[in-house]
């Protein structure tokens, strides 16, 4: 029997997720949104492409939480995206309210699913989702690091004029301006990026500008689009996580995961490399970081912690 993926939020990312999942025949899809017509319209449109693309996944749109029952995976994009000039943290108050409703809907109707959160501000919203639902931390994870890493790899591949497939990399920390691309753990054709700088294959100045562009990668797209934020690359990243769970691929992926002492962080969701398999987050990998990376990681954790404290002021029940 085909697996079932429910998508909470049928906006830009939700619709793209539905299309990608159907094209891969990864699962049957339930597209849920409070805007009923949007979910039903997109589902029908994608379903009508099956005659051309030849996929057999079923896809329905709904505004009824009962339709998500027994989902293998749930991917959440319900919420409001950024407008030009806004940062992700500006979305906190409104998206907290939305995530509370979503948490209740999931807990009541499909509590055993693997849950991937994409709604911003990511690390704090995924943390709130876990607190509101009280479901196991190994089954709730946030998508951000895969996207940030893919952006970093893309910019590097363009600068070095090499295939992106020759670059392995990891961006750690919170999904914000403090994210931490790890140079020692960025391996290009067998050599670390640190070595690339030493060998003068890329200047420190150029690398700094790529790191800065990666950190502001979301804002660059928000500014260009003028309406809405990035959705193709975020959706592709969410599918990568869902696939690793459904097919038990045990891929190592940078995700916002609940830390319980790892990296000296306790009780907070932050971006780290995790192994995703049939049991959800099966392992958190503790990488060796250099002093500067540790420093930057700490700053990033502090930013997430401060924003979560703000969330607690908005809703003392958190
Ligand atoms: P958008 O196209 O506006 O879709 C959001 C959808 O959520 C809309 O269709 C709304 O109707 C729906 N919605 C609102 N309230 C509810 C609710 N209570 N229950 C169910 N659905 C609801 O936005 P988008 O798809 O472009 O982005 C979705 C979220 O992802 C935003 O918060 C973005 O900031 C975030 N995002 C995160 C990343 C990361 O890397 C973490 C990247 C890009 C966007």
GROMACS .gro file of C-alpha atoms and ligand atoms in nm:
model
  362
    1UNK     CA    1   0.000   0.000   0.000
    2UNK     CA    2   0.124   0.347  -0.080
    3UNK     CA    3   0.224   0.565   0.215
    4UNK     CA    4   0.027   0.876   0.310
    5UNK     CA    5   0.166   1.227   0.345
    6UNK     CA    6  -0.052   1.510   0.473
    7UNK     CA    7   0.046   1.867   0.403
    8UNK     CA    8  -0.086   2.127   0.646
    9UNK     CA    9  -0.088   2.448   0.445
   10UNK     CA   10  -0.160   2.450   0.074
   11UNK     CA   11   0.017   2.773  -0.010
   12UNK     CA   12   0.331   2.813  -0.221
   13UNK     CA   13   0.539   2.549  -0.043
   14UNK     CA   14   0.243   2.316   0.027
   15UNK     CA   15   0.139   2.309  -0.339
   16UNK     CA   16   0.497   2.250  -0.457
   17UNK     CA   17   0.540   1.970  -0.200
   18UNK     CA   18   0.222   1.804  -0.325
   19UNK     CA   19   0.343   1.816  -0.685
   20UNK     CA   20   0.692   1.683  -0.606
   21UNK     CA   21   0.556   1.400  -0.388
   22UNK     CA   22   0.309   1.298  -0.658
   23UNK     CA   23   0.572   1.308  -0.935
   24UNK     CA   24   0.795   1.078  -0.726
   25UNK     CA   25   0.495   0.859  -0.627
   26UNK     CA   26   0.639   0.881  -0.277
   27UNK     CA   27   0.292   0.871  -0.118
   28UNK     CA   28  -0.073   0.956  -0.153
   29UNK     CA   29  -0.126   1.320  -0.062
   30UNK     CA   30  -0.378   1.505   0.153
   31UNK     CA   31  -0.352   1.879   0.103
   32UNK     CA   32  -0.508   2.060   0.401
   33UNK     CA   33  -0.569   2.433   0.436
   34UNK     CA   34  -0.810   2.658   0.622
   35UNK     CA   35  -0.871   2.805   0.276
   36UNK     CA   36  -1.076   2.510   0.151
   37UNK     CA   37  -1.096   2.616  -0.214
   38UNK     CA   38  -0.719   2.666  -0.233
   39UNK     CA   39  -0.649   2.312  -0.109
   40UNK     CA   40  -0.916   2.154  -0.329
   41UNK     CA   41  -0.824   2.359  -0.635
   42UNK     CA   42  -0.452   2.280  -0.615
   43UNK     CA   43  -0.520   1.911  -0.547
   44UNK     CA   44  -0.748   1.888  -0.850
   45UNK     CA   45  -0.502   2.073  -1.072
   46UNK     CA   46  -0.212   1.844  -0.972
   47UNK     CA   47  -0.431   1.532  -1.002
   48UNK     CA   48  -0.523   1.638  -1.355
   49UNK     CA   49  -0.153   1.645  -1.447
   50UNK     CA   50  -0.126   1.271  -1.370
   51UNK     CA   51  -0.256   1.189  -1.718
   52UNK     CA   52   0.047   1.365  -1.865
   53UNK     CA   53   0.311   1.284  -1.603
   54UNK     CA   54   0.184   0.931  -1.548
   55UNK     CA   55   0.183   0.911  -1.167
   56UNK     CA   56  -0.064   0.703  -0.970
   57UNK     CA   57  -0.051   0.879  -0.632
   58UNK     CA   58  -0.392   1.004  -0.525
   59UNK     CA   59  -0.425   1.364  -0.411
   60UNK     CA   60  -0.714   1.533  -0.234
   61UNK     CA   61  -0.770   1.880  -0.090
   62UNK     CA   62  -0.955   1.938   0.237
   63UNK     CA   63  -1.020   2.169   0.531
   64UNK     CA   64  -1.123   1.878   0.755
   65UNK     CA   65  -0.856   1.750   0.998
   66UNK     CA   66  -1.013   1.403   1.003
   67UNK     CA   67  -0.879   1.349   0.651
   68UNK     CA   68  -0.520   1.345   0.781
   69UNK     CA   69  -0.572   1.041   1.004
   70UNK     CA   70  -0.309   0.764   0.985
   71UNK     CA   71  -0.063   0.978   0.790
   72UNK     CA   72   0.290   0.839   0.775
   73UNK     CA   73   0.432   1.189   0.741
   74UNK     CA   74   0.289   1.536   0.800
   75UNK     CA   75   0.462   1.843   0.661
   76UNK     CA   76   0.356   2.178   0.804
   77UNK     CA   77   0.377   2.503   0.610
   78UNK     CA   78   0.067   2.664   0.760
   79UNK     CA   79   0.140   3.023   0.846
   80UNK     CA   80   0.234   3.355   0.705
   81UNK     CA   81   0.550   3.412   0.500
   82UNK     CA   82   0.772   3.719   0.509
   83UNK     CA   83   0.711   4.043   0.321
   84UNK     CA   84   1.004   4.252   0.192
   85UNK     CA   85   1.183   4.420   0.483
   86UNK     CA   86   1.055   4.170   0.741
   87UNK     CA   87   1.277   3.922   0.915
   88UNK     CA   88   1.162   3.572   1.011
   89UNK     CA   89   1.121   3.669   1.376
   90UNK     CA   90   0.853   3.924   1.283
   91UNK     CA   91   0.625   3.627   1.204
   92UNK     CA   92   0.642   3.487   1.557
   93UNK     CA   93   0.315   3.604   1.710
   94UNK     CA   94   0.084   3.516   1.423
   95UNK     CA   95   0.248   3.185   1.338
   96UNK     CA   96   0.249   3.076   1.704
   97UNK     CA   97  -0.131   3.099   1.707
   98UNK     CA   98  -0.154   2.902   1.384
   99UNK     CA   99   0.086   2.631   1.503
  100UNK     CA  100  -0.119   2.583   1.820
  101UNK     CA  101  -0.427   2.496   1.611
  102UNK     CA  102  -0.218   2.269   1.388
  103UNK     CA  103  -0.066   2.089   1.688
  104UNK     CA  104  -0.413   2.020   1.826
  105UNK     CA  105  -0.538   1.895   1.488
  106UNK     CA  106  -0.244   1.656   1.451
  107UNK     CA  107  -0.254   1.528   1.809
  108UNK     CA  108  -0.622   1.447   1.778
  109UNK     CA  109  -0.617   1.295   1.430
  110UNK     CA  110  -0.273   1.151   1.351
  111UNK     CA  111  -0.046   1.142   1.657
  112UNK     CA  112   0.186   0.868   1.526
  113UNK     CA  113   0.310   1.052   1.216
  114UNK     CA  114   0.662   1.176   1.148
  115UNK     CA  115   0.614   1.552   1.157
  116UNK     CA  116   0.826   1.797   0.959
  117UNK     CA  117   0.778   2.166   1.031
  118UNK     CA  118   0.870   2.437   0.780
  119UNK     CA  119   0.677   2.735   0.920
  120UNK     CA  120   0.897   3.028   1.032
  121UNK     CA  121   1.058   3.139   1.257
  122UNK     CA  122   1.157   2.777   1.220
  123UNK     CA  123   1.345   2.671   1.534
  124UNK     CA  124   1.100   2.837   1.772
  125UNK     CA  125   0.788   2.726   1.585
  126UNK     CA  126   0.902   2.361   1.579
  127UNK     CA  127   0.978   2.387   1.950
  128UNK     CA  128   0.631   2.530   2.014
  129UNK     CA  129   0.476   2.256   1.800
  130UNK     CA  130   0.641   1.991   2.016
  131UNK     CA  131   0.533   2.163   2.338
  132UNK     CA  132   0.173   2.216   2.223
  133UNK     CA  133   0.136   1.859   2.094
  134UNK     CA  134   0.354   1.686   2.354
  135UNK     CA  135   0.440   1.421   2.092
  136UNK     CA  136   0.786   1.251   2.101
  137UNK     CA  137   1.077   1.477   2.010
  138UNK     CA  138   1.222   1.208   1.781
  139UNK     CA  139   0.910   1.237   1.563
  140UNK     CA  140   0.907   1.617   1.531
  141UNK     CA  141   1.175   1.790   1.333
  142UNK     CA  142   1.227   2.119   1.152
  143UNK     CA  143   1.339   2.176   0.794
  144UNK     CA  144   1.599   2.449   0.742
  145UNK     CA  145   1.954   2.314   0.734
  146UNK     CA  146   1.905   2.121   0.409
  147UNK     CA  147   1.787   2.439   0.238
  148UNK     CA  148   2.062   2.657   0.388
  149UNK     CA  149   2.323   2.394   0.293
  150UNK     CA  150   2.188   2.368  -0.060
  151UNK     CA  151   2.207   2.746  -0.101
  152UNK     CA  152   2.567   2.748   0.027
  153UNK     CA  153   2.664   2.462  -0.204
  154UNK     CA  154   2.500   2.634  -0.501
  155UNK     CA  155   2.688   2.962  -0.447
  156UNK     CA  156   3.016   2.773  -0.401
  157UNK     CA  157   2.962   2.567  -0.716
  158UNK     CA  158   2.895   2.884  -0.916
  159UNK     CA  159   3.208   3.054  -0.780
  160UNK     CA  160   3.435   2.752  -0.823
  161UNK     CA  161   3.274   2.655  -1.155
  162UNK     CA  162   3.227   2.294  -1.052
  163UNK     CA  163   2.928   2.064  -1.030
  164UNK     CA  164   2.725   2.105  -0.713
  165UNK     CA  165   2.733   1.724  -0.683
  166UNK     CA  166   3.105   1.743  -0.599
  167UNK     CA  167   3.035   1.945  -0.286
  168UNK     CA  168   2.935   1.801   0.051
  169UNK     CA  169   2.853   2.053   0.317
  170UNK     CA  170   2.670   2.131   0.638
  171UNK     CA  171   2.511   2.448   0.766
  172UNK     CA  172   2.441   2.431   1.138
  173UNK     CA  173   2.265   2.644   1.399
  174UNK     CA  174   1.938   2.831   1.391
  175UNK     CA  175   1.764   2.921   1.065
  176UNK     CA  176   1.845   3.290   1.073
  177UNK     CA  177   2.121   3.540   1.018
  178UNK     CA  178   2.338   3.355   1.272
  179UNK     CA  179   2.344   3.020   1.085
  180UNK     CA  180   2.687   2.852   1.074
  181UNK     CA  181   2.828   2.709   0.750
  182UNK     CA  182   3.102   2.468   0.860
  183UNK     CA  183   3.417   2.510   0.650
  184UNK     CA  184   3.594   2.200   0.783
  185UNK     CA  185   3.287   1.991   0.711
  186UNK     CA  186   3.249   2.131   0.361
  187UNK     CA  187   3.432   1.884   0.139
  188UNK     CA  188   3.495   1.964  -0.226
  189UNK     CA  189   3.644   1.686  -0.434
  190UNK     CA  190   3.797   1.531  -0.120
  191UNK     CA  191   3.942   1.855   0.022
  192UNK     CA  192   3.798   2.073   0.297
  193UNK     CA  193   3.693   2.427   0.220
  194UNK     CA  194   3.947   2.544   0.480
  195UNK     CA  195   4.218   2.380   0.265
  196UNK     CA  196   4.069   2.545  -0.046
  197UNK     CA  197   4.119   2.885   0.118
  198UNK     CA  198   4.477   2.793   0.223
  199UNK     CA  199   4.550   2.682  -0.135
  200UNK     CA  200   4.408   3.015  -0.256
  201UNK     CA  201   4.149   2.842  -0.474
  202UNK     CA  202   3.900   3.084  -0.323
  203UNK     CA  203   3.981   3.409  -0.141
  204UNK     CA  204   3.870   3.460   0.219
  205UNK     CA  205   3.691   3.774   0.101
  206UNK     CA  206   3.490   3.584  -0.161
  207UNK     CA  207   3.409   3.307   0.086
  208UNK     CA  208   3.287   3.563   0.342
  209UNK     CA  209   3.057   3.716   0.083
  210UNK     CA  210   2.918   3.369  -0.004
  211UNK     CA  211   2.854   3.296   0.365
  212UNK     CA  212   2.679   3.630   0.399
  213UNK     CA  213   2.469   3.566   0.087
  214UNK     CA  214   2.373   3.220   0.224
  215UNK     CA  215   2.264   3.372   0.556
  216UNK     CA  216   2.053   3.627   0.368
  217UNK     CA  217   1.948   3.380   0.096
  218UNK     CA  218   1.582   3.386   0.197
  219UNK     CA  219   1.567   3.766   0.212
  220UNK     CA  220   1.725   3.796  -0.135
  221UNK     CA  221   1.438   3.592  -0.279
  222UNK     CA  222   1.171   3.775  -0.075
  223UNK     CA  223   1.300   4.103  -0.220
  224UNK     CA  224   1.300   3.973  -0.578
  225UNK     CA  225   0.956   3.813  -0.559
  226UNK     CA  226   0.804   4.121  -0.390
  227UNK     CA  227   0.519   3.891  -0.277
  228UNK     CA  228   0.581   3.573  -0.077
  229UNK     CA  229   0.906   3.388  -0.007
  230UNK     CA  230   1.111   3.100  -0.150
  231UNK     CA  231   0.918   2.781  -0.215
  232UNK     CA  232   1.081   2.551  -0.474
  233UNK     CA  233   1.400   2.484  -0.276
  234UNK     CA  234   1.220   2.467   0.063
  235UNK     CA  235   0.974   2.212  -0.078
  236UNK     CA  236   1.252   1.999  -0.231
  237UNK     CA  237   1.427   1.999   0.108
  238UNK     CA  238   1.113   1.885   0.289
  239UNK     CA  239   1.068   1.598   0.044
  240UNK     CA  240   1.426   1.482   0.110
  241UNK     CA  241   1.343   1.442   0.481
  242UNK     CA  242   1.007   1.270   0.417
  243UNK     CA  243   1.172   1.027   0.175
  244UNK     CA  244   1.448   0.933   0.419
  245UNK     CA  245   1.181   0.847   0.679
  246UNK     CA  246   0.941   0.662   0.445
  247UNK     CA  247   1.214   0.458   0.274
  248UNK     CA  248   1.425   0.418   0.590
  249UNK     CA  249   1.724   0.562   0.401
  250UNK     CA  250   1.900   0.671   0.722
  251UNK     CA  251   2.039   0.977   0.546
  252UNK     CA  252   2.242   1.224   0.748
  253UNK     CA  253   2.063   1.555   0.705
  254UNK     CA  254   2.103   1.891   0.878
  255UNK     CA  255   1.768   1.955   1.051
  256UNK     CA  256   1.632   2.143   1.350
  257UNK     CA  257   1.628   1.870   1.613
  258UNK     CA  258   1.554   1.863   1.984
  259UNK     CA  259   1.885   1.865   2.172
  260UNK     CA  260   1.913   1.702   2.509
  261UNK     CA  261   2.270   1.779   2.608
  262UNK     CA  262   2.428   1.731   2.265
  263UNK     CA  263   2.648   2.029   2.166
  264UNK     CA  264   2.600   2.141   2.531
  265UNK     CA  265   2.243   2.246   2.455
  266UNK     CA  266   1.948   2.114   2.652
  267UNK     CA  267   1.579   2.142   2.577
  268UNK     CA  268   1.604   2.348   2.258
  269UNK     CA  269   1.554   2.284   1.886
  270UNK     CA  270   1.860   2.385   1.681
  271UNK     CA  271   2.002   2.285   1.341
  272UNK     CA  272   2.242   1.988   1.366
  273UNK     CA  273   2.314   1.681   1.152
  274UNK     CA  274   2.070   1.398   1.228
  275UNK     CA  275   2.004   1.052   1.089
  276UNK     CA  276   1.647   1.012   0.964
  277UNK     CA  277   1.510   0.659   0.926
  278UNK     CA  278   1.194   0.463   0.996
  279UNK     CA  279   1.204   0.560   1.367
  280UNK     CA  280   1.221   0.931   1.294
  281UNK     CA  281   1.529   1.113   1.422
  282UNK     CA  282   1.737   0.804   1.500
  283UNK     CA  283   2.061   0.978   1.591
  284UNK     CA  284   2.207   1.322   1.648
  285UNK     CA  285   2.561   1.345   1.517
  286UNK     CA  286   2.803   1.549   1.724
  287UNK     CA  287   3.060   1.697   1.490
  288UNK     CA  288   3.396   1.823   1.597
  289UNK     CA  289   3.387   2.199   1.549
  290UNK     CA  290   3.676   2.444   1.557
  291UNK     CA  291   3.682   2.730   1.810
  292UNK     CA  292   3.529   2.981   1.573
  293UNK     CA  293   3.252   2.742   1.474
  294UNK     CA  294   3.178   2.670   1.840
  295UNK     CA  295   3.161   3.043   1.904
  296UNK     CA  296   2.927   3.102   1.611
  297UNK     CA  297   2.714   2.802   1.706
  298UNK     CA  298   2.677   2.939   2.060
  299UNK     CA  299   2.568   3.277   1.922
  300UNK     CA  300   2.313   3.104   1.703
  301UNK     CA  301   2.178   2.897   1.995
  302UNK     CA  302   2.152   3.217   2.200
  303UNK     CA  303   1.945   3.381   1.927
  304UNK     CA  304   1.705   3.082   1.919
  305UNK     CA  305   1.685   3.078   2.300
  306UNK     CA  306   1.606   3.451   2.315
  307UNK     CA  307   1.333   3.417   2.056
  308UNK     CA  308   1.183   3.123   2.242
  309UNK     CA  309   1.177   3.335   2.557
  310UNK     CA  310   0.983   3.594   2.359
  311UNK     CA  311   0.742   3.319   2.250
  312UNK     CA  312   0.694   3.228   2.617
  313UNK     CA  313   0.601   3.591   2.689
  314UNK     CA  314   0.341   3.578   2.410
  315UNK     CA  315   0.205   3.246   2.538
  316UNK     CA  316   0.306   3.165   2.898
  317UNK     CA  317   0.174   2.809   2.848
  318UNK     CA  318   0.483   2.729   2.639
  319LIG     P1  319   0.182   3.074   0.187
  319LIG     O1  320   0.188   3.059   0.039
  319LIG     O2  321   0.123   3.198   0.243
  319LIG     O3  322   0.104   2.946   0.246
  319LIG     C1  323   0.069   2.935   0.380
  319LIG     C2  324  -0.068   2.870   0.385
  319LIG     O4  325  -0.101   2.846   0.522
  319LIG     C3  326  -0.180   2.958   0.326
  319LIG     O5  327  -0.241   2.890   0.217
  319LIG     C4  328  -0.276   2.975   0.443
  319LIG     O6  329  -0.414   2.971   0.405
  319LIG     C5  330  -0.242   2.855   0.530
  319LIG     N1  331  -0.284   2.868   0.669
  319LIG     C6  332  -0.288   2.978   0.746
  319LIG     N2  333  -0.338   2.949   0.868
  319LIG     C7  334  -0.362   2.815   0.868
  319LIG     C8  335  -0.411   2.724   0.965
  319LIG     N3  336  -0.446   2.767   1.088
  319LIG     N4  337  -0.424   2.594   0.930
  319LIG     C9  338  -0.389   2.551   0.807
  319LIG     N5  339  -0.342   2.632   0.711
  319LIG    C10  340  -0.329   2.763   0.742
  319LIG     O7  341   0.328   3.058   0.251
  319LIG     P2  342   0.451   2.965   0.200
  319LIG     O8  343   0.399   2.832   0.161
  319LIG     O9  344   0.533   3.043   0.104
  319LIG    O10  345   0.536   2.956   0.335
  319LIG    C11  346   0.486   2.885   0.446
  319LIG    C12  347   0.574   2.906   0.569
  319LIG    O11  348   0.702   2.851   0.546
  319LIG    C13  349   0.597   3.053   0.609
  319LIG    O12  350   0.593   3.067   0.749
  319LIG    C14  351   0.739   3.080   0.559
  319LIG    O13  352   0.804   3.183   0.631
  319LIG    C15  353   0.802   2.945   0.585
  319LIG     N6  354   0.927   2.918   0.511
  319LIG    C16  355   1.022   2.851   0.578
  319LIG    C17  356   1.142   2.821   0.516
  319LIG    C18  357   1.249   2.749   0.591
  319LIG    O14  358   1.354   2.721   0.538
  319LIG    C19  359   1.226   2.711   0.729
  319LIG    C20  360   1.165   2.862   0.383
  319LIG    C21  361   1.064   2.931   0.319
  319LIG    C22  362   0.944   2.959   0.382
   0.00000   0.00000   0.00000
